[in-house]
Amino acid sequence: MASRKDRFFAVVNPAAGGGKSAKLAGPALAGLRAKGLHIDVIASTGPGHAVQLAREAYSQGYRRFLAVGGDGTAHEILNGVFAGNPAAERIALGFLPLGTGNSFLRDFTTQGAEASLGALVANRNRPVDLIRLTHASGQIYSFNILSIGFTADVGALTNRIFKPLGHLGYLLGVFVGLAQLKRRSFVLRSDGETEWDTRRSLFLSFSNSKYTGGTMLIAPHADPSDGLIEFVRWGPIGRFGLVRMLPHLYSGTHLNHPLASRKAVRHVEFNIPVPVDVLIDGEIFSLECKSLDILPSAVDIYI
């Protein structure tokens, strides 16, 4: 029998993809086993459970993990390993992308599950960065995106009301968010800056990879292996201007707007004394943000 270091610990989120994951996970995992992979499987039962499962599996010696679901499942696995354990040994993470968003893999392939299965069978992986958010109560790790402002408002609406509708649900969240549009100041500074940026903005995003919400190309210049955080800021655009620009969020050309800007940074410091909604890898958290850092080549991803 393969040791736990050589076995995969697969966490299945049966609710991912509107229940699609529960139906497709079994045959997909059976196919991987038939090709020689050793896989131990357990299903998560609700939000946060995969964090606990991954933490326990890591403590038992597992170093290969498989997220069977969406980006939220992968997010929980990574936080189960790294949160509270910054000196964790190197792990490798594979995806069976059966969830709603699956934004992260779009940086590497348009083939989704097929490409993931091929990489797992071929034992092909590559190092990618992680972003670490330090907040008033601890730390959270992200492999895809952290965002505050309009994007987090839309994410909160989508998760609360429209998530079962997939990409259409996210679009509905955008239009409801438009009706409740807020342009706020999120005070921060990055890298060697000494002055605080107090300007109002529609949203601020801090990306490790290009896509969010499945197909929104928020950070077209992001590279998950460059050791940098892609910081995109969109200033206080109005409702009608945003409606006209919405299609550009899917092509990445929103950065051509005069109120948009981007830069690559390694460290961000916040001066926001109250909790705010933060979109992290497709999930919403209410946090008092303190700082962001990039952890270069922190984890191996099968792709």
Short mmCIF file of C-alpha atoms in Angstrom, two decimals:
data_model
loop_
_atom_site.label_atom_id
_atom_site.label_comp_id
_atom_site.label_asym_id
_atom_site.label_seq_id
_atom_site.Cartn_x
_atom_site.Cartn_y
_atom_site.Cartn_z
CA MET A 1 0.00 0.00 0.00
CA ALA A 2 1.25 3.49 -0.90
CA SER A 3 2.28 5.68 2.02
CA ARG A 4 0.14 8.68 2.85
CA LYS A 5 2.74 10.97 1.30
CA ASP A 6 2.18 9.19 -2.01
CA ARG A 7 -1.61 8.91 -1.73
CA PHE A 8 -4.09 11.61 -2.68
CA PHE A 9 -6.52 12.93 -0.12
CA ALA A 10 -9.60 13.92 -2.12
CA VAL A 11 -12.23 16.21 -0.64
CA VAL A 12 -15.53 16.03 -2.50
CA ASN A 13 -17.93 18.94 -2.15
CA PRO A 14 -21.21 17.25 -3.18
CA ALA A 15 -23.01 20.61 -3.35
CA ALA A 16 -20.60 22.12 -5.89
CA GLY A 17 -21.96 22.94 -9.32
CA GLY A 18 -25.51 22.83 -8.06
CA GLY A 19 -25.12 19.16 -7.10
CA LYS A 20 -23.26 18.17 -10.29
CA SER A 21 -20.20 17.27 -8.25
CA ALA A 22 -22.07 14.60 -6.28
CA LYS A 23 -23.08 12.84 -9.52
CA LEU A 24 -19.78 13.10 -11.39
CA ALA A 25 -17.19 12.69 -8.63
CA GLY A 26 -17.51 8.91 -8.28
CA PRO A 27 -16.91 8.01 -11.95
CA ALA A 28 -14.08 10.56 -12.26
CA LEU A 29 -12.27 9.24 -9.19
CA ALA A 30 -12.81 5.63 -10.32
CA GLY A 31 -11.18 6.53 -13.63
CA LEU A 32 -8.13 7.94 -11.85
CA ARG A 33 -7.84 4.85 -9.67
CA ALA A 34 -8.04 2.65 -12.76
CA LYS A 35 -4.98 4.51 -14.08
CA GLY A 36 -2.97 3.73 -10.97
CA LEU A 37 -3.57 6.66 -8.61
CA HIS A 38 -4.03 5.87 -4.92
CA ILE A 39 -6.84 8.06 -3.61
CA ASP A 40 -8.58 8.29 -0.24
CA VAL A 41 -11.91 10.13 -0.47
CA ILE A 42 -14.14 11.97 1.97
CA ALA A 43 -17.09 14.30 1.36
CA SER A 44 -17.46 17.69 3.01
CA THR A 45 -20.78 18.40 4.66
CA GLY A 46 -20.90 22.20 4.62
CA PRO A 47 -18.93 25.46 4.51
CA GLY A 48 -15.64 25.22 6.39
CA HIS A 49 -15.66 21.42 6.68
CA ALA A 50 -12.98 20.96 3.99
CA VAL A 51 -10.66 23.20 6.04
CA GLN A 52 -10.96 20.81 8.98
CA LEU A 53 -10.61 17.71 6.78
CA ALA A 54 -7.47 19.02 5.07
CA ARG A 55 -5.91 20.06 8.37
CA GLU A 56 -6.45 16.58 9.81
CA ALA A 57 -5.21 14.89 6.63
CA TYR A 58 -2.03 16.98 6.61
CA SER A 59 -1.37 16.11 10.25
CA GLN A 60 -1.77 12.42 9.31
CA GLY A 61 0.95 12.70 6.65
CA TYR A 62 -0.90 13.43 3.40
CA ARG A 63 0.96 15.80 1.06
CA ARG A 64 -1.13 15.36 -2.11
CA PHE A 65 -4.63 16.77 -2.17
CA LEU A 66 -7.47 16.73 -4.67
CA ALA A 67 -10.24 19.35 -4.69
CA VAL A 68 -13.39 17.82 -6.15
CA GLY A 69 -15.74 20.76 -6.59
CA GLY A 70 -15.13 24.44 -7.29
CA ASP A 71 -12.59 27.08 -6.34
CA GLY A 72 -14.14 27.24 -2.85
CA THR A 73 -13.16 23.61 -2.19
CA ALA A 74 -9.55 24.26 -3.24
CA HIS A 75 -9.52 27.43 -1.12
CA GLU A 76 -10.61 25.49 1.97
CA ILE A 77 -8.03 22.75 1.41
CA LEU A 78 -5.19 25.28 1.11
CA ASN A 79 -6.32 27.08 4.25
CA GLY A 80 -6.63 23.79 6.10
CA VAL A 81 -2.95 23.17 5.37
CA PHE A 82 -1.45 26.68 5.63
CA ALA A 83 -3.60 28.74 8.02
CA GLY A 84 -1.96 28.60 11.43
CA ASN A 85 0.83 26.48 9.95
CA PRO A 86 3.13 28.86 8.00
CA ALA A 87 6.02 26.36 8.07
CA ALA A 88 3.95 23.64 6.39
CA GLU A 89 5.81 21.16 4.22
CA ARG A 90 5.28 21.48 0.50
CA ILE A 91 2.03 20.05 -0.83
CA ALA A 92 0.61 19.40 -4.29
CA LEU A 93 -3.01 20.15 -5.17
CA GLY A 94 -5.04 18.75 -8.03
CA PHE A 95 -8.49 19.76 -9.26
CA LEU A 96 -11.56 17.92 -10.46
CA PRO A 97 -13.35 21.14 -11.43
CA LEU A 98 -17.01 20.23 -10.97
CA GLY A 99 -18.11 23.47 -9.30
CA THR A 100 -19.69 26.73 -10.41
CA GLY A 101 -16.74 29.08 -10.82
CA ASN A 102 -13.50 27.17 -11.47
CA SER A 103 -11.84 30.47 -12.36
CA PHE A 104 -8.28 29.57 -11.42
CA LEU A 105 -7.68 26.82 -13.99
CA ARG A 106 -8.65 29.17 -16.85
CA ASP A 107 -5.21 30.73 -16.58
CA PHE A 108 -3.74 27.45 -17.78
CA THR A 109 -6.32 25.69 -19.93
CA THR A 110 -9.78 25.86 -21.49
CA GLN A 111 -10.15 22.07 -21.18
CA GLY A 112 -11.19 22.07 -17.50
CA ALA A 113 -11.62 18.60 -16.01
CA GLU A 114 -10.01 16.89 -19.00
CA ALA A 115 -6.76 18.83 -18.55
CA SER A 116 -6.80 18.26 -14.79
CA LEU A 117 -7.25 14.51 -15.20
CA GLY A 118 -4.41 14.38 -17.70
CA ALA A 119 -2.06 16.25 -15.38
CA LEU A 120 -2.89 13.97 -12.45
CA VAL A 121 -2.30 10.81 -14.47
CA ALA A 122 0.97 12.17 -15.90
CA ASN A 123 2.06 13.46 -12.46
CA ARG A 124 2.57 16.88 -14.06
CA ASN A 125 2.53 19.92 -11.79
CA ARG A 126 3.97 23.40 -11.54
CA PRO A 127 4.69 25.77 -8.64
CA VAL A 128 2.30 28.68 -8.10
CA ASP A 129 2.19 31.57 -5.66
CA LEU A 130 -0.22 32.16 -2.81
CA ILE A 131 -1.46 35.46 -1.40
CA ARG A 132 -1.64 35.76 2.39
CA LEU A 133 -4.14 38.16 3.95
CA THR A 134 -3.43 39.11 7.55
CA HIS A 135 -6.56 40.37 9.32
CA ALA A 136 -7.51 41.26 12.88
CA SER A 137 -8.27 37.64 13.80
CA GLY A 138 -5.64 35.69 11.86
CA GLN A 139 -4.64 34.87 8.29
CA ILE A 140 -6.34 33.62 5.14
CA TYR A 141 -4.58 32.26 2.06
CA SER A 142 -5.75 32.84 -1.52
CA PHE A 143 -4.70 31.23 -4.81
CA ASN A 144 -7.06 33.20 -7.08
CA ILE A 145 -8.28 36.67 -5.99
CA LEU A 146 -9.04 38.97 -3.06
CA SER A 147 -11.27 41.93 -3.77
CA ILE A 148 -13.16 44.62 -1.89
CA GLY A 149 -15.85 47.03 -3.04
CA PHE A 150 -18.26 46.31 -5.90
CA THR A 151 -16.83 42.87 -6.68
CA ALA A 152 -17.28 41.74 -3.06
CA ASP A 153 -20.78 43.28 -2.97
CA VAL A 154 -21.70 41.27 -6.08
CA GLY A 155 -20.13 38.13 -4.63
CA ALA A 156 -22.14 38.49 -1.42
CA LEU A 157 -25.37 38.93 -3.39
CA THR A 158 -24.57 36.01 -5.68
CA ASN A 159 -23.69 33.63 -2.85
CA ARG A 160 -26.76 34.61 -0.87
CA ILE A 161 -29.34 34.53 -3.65
CA PHE A 162 -28.14 33.52 -7.11
CA LYS A 163 -25.34 30.93 -6.71
CA PRO A 164 -27.38 27.94 -8.00
CA LEU A 165 -27.68 29.75 -11.35
CA GLY A 166 -23.93 29.58 -12.07
CA HIS A 167 -22.53 32.25 -14.43
CA LEU A 168 -26.02 33.70 -14.97
CA GLY A 169 -26.32 34.09 -11.19
CA TYR A 170 -23.13 36.13 -11.07
CA LEU A 171 -24.45 38.37 -13.84
CA LEU A 172 -27.71 38.85 -11.93
CA GLY A 173 -25.64 39.76 -8.88
CA VAL A 174 -23.87 42.40 -10.97
CA PHE A 175 -27.16 44.05 -11.95
CA VAL A 176 -28.53 44.03 -8.40
CA GLY A 177 -25.17 45.45 -7.26
CA LEU A 178 -25.59 48.25 -9.79
CA ALA A 179 -28.85 49.26 -8.14
CA GLN A 180 -27.09 49.45 -4.76
CA LEU A 181 -23.84 50.95 -6.09
CA LYS A 182 -21.39 52.33 -3.52
CA ARG A 183 -18.07 54.07 -4.18
CA ARG A 184 -15.99 54.05 -1.02
CA SER A 185 -12.52 54.86 0.17
CA PHE A 186 -10.45 51.83 1.22
CA VAL A 187 -7.30 53.39 2.66
CA LEU A 188 -4.07 51.56 1.79
CA ARG A 189 -0.50 51.80 0.58
CA SER A 190 1.72 49.28 -1.20
CA ASP A 191 5.39 48.29 -1.23
CA GLY A 192 7.58 51.33 -0.41
CA GLU A 193 4.85 53.98 -0.44
CA THR A 194 4.77 56.32 2.56
CA GLU A 195 1.54 58.17 1.73
CA TRP A 196 -1.85 56.53 2.24
CA ASP A 197 -4.15 56.29 -0.80
CA THR A 198 -7.53 57.64 0.36
CA ARG A 199 -9.26 57.91 -3.03
CA ARG A 200 -12.76 56.55 -3.50
CA SER A 201 -13.08 53.53 -5.77
CA LEU A 202 -15.60 51.16 -7.30
CA PHE A 203 -13.46 48.16 -6.38
CA LEU A 204 -9.93 47.09 -5.57
CA SER A 205 -8.75 43.61 -6.56
CA PHE A 206 -5.57 41.78 -5.63
CA SER A 207 -5.10 38.87 -7.97
CA ASN A 208 -2.85 35.86 -8.25
CA SER A 209 -4.58 34.70 -11.44
CA LYS A 210 -6.47 36.37 -14.26
CA TYR A 211 -10.10 35.28 -13.90
CA THR A 212 -12.86 35.48 -11.32
CA GLY A 213 -16.57 34.69 -11.36
CA GLY A 214 -15.82 31.93 -13.84
CA THR A 215 -15.11 34.07 -16.92
CA MET A 216 -14.52 37.67 -15.75
CA LEU A 217 -11.02 38.75 -16.82
CA ILE A 218 -10.45 41.17 -13.93
CA ALA A 219 -6.65 40.99 -13.96
CA PRO A 220 -5.43 40.24 -17.50
CA HIS A 221 -1.79 40.91 -16.54
CA ALA A 222 -1.76 38.52 -13.56
CA ASP A 223 0.63 35.57 -13.55
CA PRO A 224 0.22 32.98 -10.76
CA SER A 225 3.94 32.16 -10.86
CA ASP A 226 5.62 35.58 -11.01
CA GLY A 227 5.97 36.27 -7.28
CA LEU A 228 3.75 39.36 -7.54
CA ILE A 229 0.22 40.46 -6.62
CA GLU A 230 -1.66 42.07 -9.52
CA PHE A 231 -3.40 45.13 -8.00
CA VAL A 232 -6.27 46.47 -10.11
CA ARG A 233 -8.08 49.64 -9.03
CA TRP A 234 -11.18 51.03 -10.63
CA GLY A 235 -12.08 54.55 -9.52
CA PRO A 236 -15.54 55.96 -8.75
CA ILE A 237 -17.24 55.23 -12.06
CA GLY A 238 -21.00 55.92 -12.20
CA ARG A 239 -23.86 53.51 -12.87
CA PHE A 240 -24.28 54.28 -16.57
CA GLY A 241 -20.57 54.25 -17.19
CA LEU A 242 -20.32 50.88 -15.45
CA VAL A 243 -23.20 49.42 -17.47
CA ARG A 244 -21.42 50.43 -20.67
CA MET A 245 -18.16 48.94 -19.41
CA LEU A 246 -19.53 45.64 -18.06
CA PRO A 247 -18.73 43.64 -21.22
CA HIS A 248 -15.15 44.86 -20.93
CA LEU A 249 -14.80 43.06 -17.57
CA TYR A 250 -15.06 39.81 -19.55
CA SER A 251 -12.41 40.78 -22.08
CA GLY A 252 -9.95 42.57 -19.79
CA THR A 253 -10.28 45.81 -21.74
CA HIS A 254 -11.82 47.55 -18.72
CA LEU A 255 -8.25 48.56 -17.90
CA ASN A 256 -8.39 50.97 -20.84
CA HIS A 257 -10.93 53.08 -18.92
CA PRO A 258 -9.40 56.35 -17.61
CA LEU A 259 -10.52 55.52 -14.04
CA ALA A 260 -8.85 52.09 -14.10
CA SER A 261 -5.26 51.34 -13.15
CA ARG A 262 -3.06 48.35 -12.39
CA LYS A 263 0.34 47.62 -10.90
CA ALA A 264 2.25 44.60 -9.64
CA VAL A 265 3.14 44.66 -5.93
CA ARG A 266 4.55 42.40 -3.23
CA HIS A 267 3.03 43.92 -0.09
CA VAL A 268 -0.12 45.92 0.69
CA GLU A 269 -0.92 47.61 4.00
CA PHE A 270 -4.51 48.58 4.87
CA ASN A 271 -5.79 51.31 7.18
CA ILE A 272 -9.45 50.23 7.37
CA PRO A 273 -10.54 50.23 11.04
CA VAL A 274 -13.79 48.30 10.51
CA PRO A 275 -14.63 44.92 8.97
CA VAL A 276 -15.50 44.97 5.26
CA ASP A 277 -16.77 42.28 2.90
CA VAL A 278 -13.85 40.62 1.12
CA LEU A 279 -14.22 38.32 -1.88
CA ILE A 280 -11.61 35.56 -1.52
CA ASP A 281 -11.50 32.80 -4.15
CA GLY A 282 -15.23 33.09 -4.74
CA GLU A 283 -16.23 33.14 -1.07
CA ILE A 284 -17.21 36.17 1.03
CA PHE A 285 -15.70 37.01 4.41
CA SER A 286 -16.27 40.02 6.67
CA LEU A 287 -12.79 40.99 7.88
CA GLU A 288 -10.78 43.82 9.35
CA CYS A 289 -7.93 43.74 6.83
CA LYS A 290 -4.36 44.53 7.91
CA SER A 291 -1.98 43.49 5.11
CA LEU A 292 -1.35 41.34 2.04
CA ASP A 293 1.82 39.48 1.10
CA ILE A 294 2.81 37.21 -1.76
CA LEU A 295 4.31 33.78 -1.04
CA PRO A 296 6.23 32.87 -4.21
CA SER A 297 5.99 29.27 -5.51
CA ALA A 298 4.28 28.19 -2.29
CA VAL A 299 2.33 25.20 -3.64
CA ASP A 300 2.45 22.78 -6.58
CA ILE A 301 -0.65 22.60 -8.77
CA TYR A 302 -1.42 19.70 -11.09
CA ILE A 303 -2.09 21.22 -14.49
#
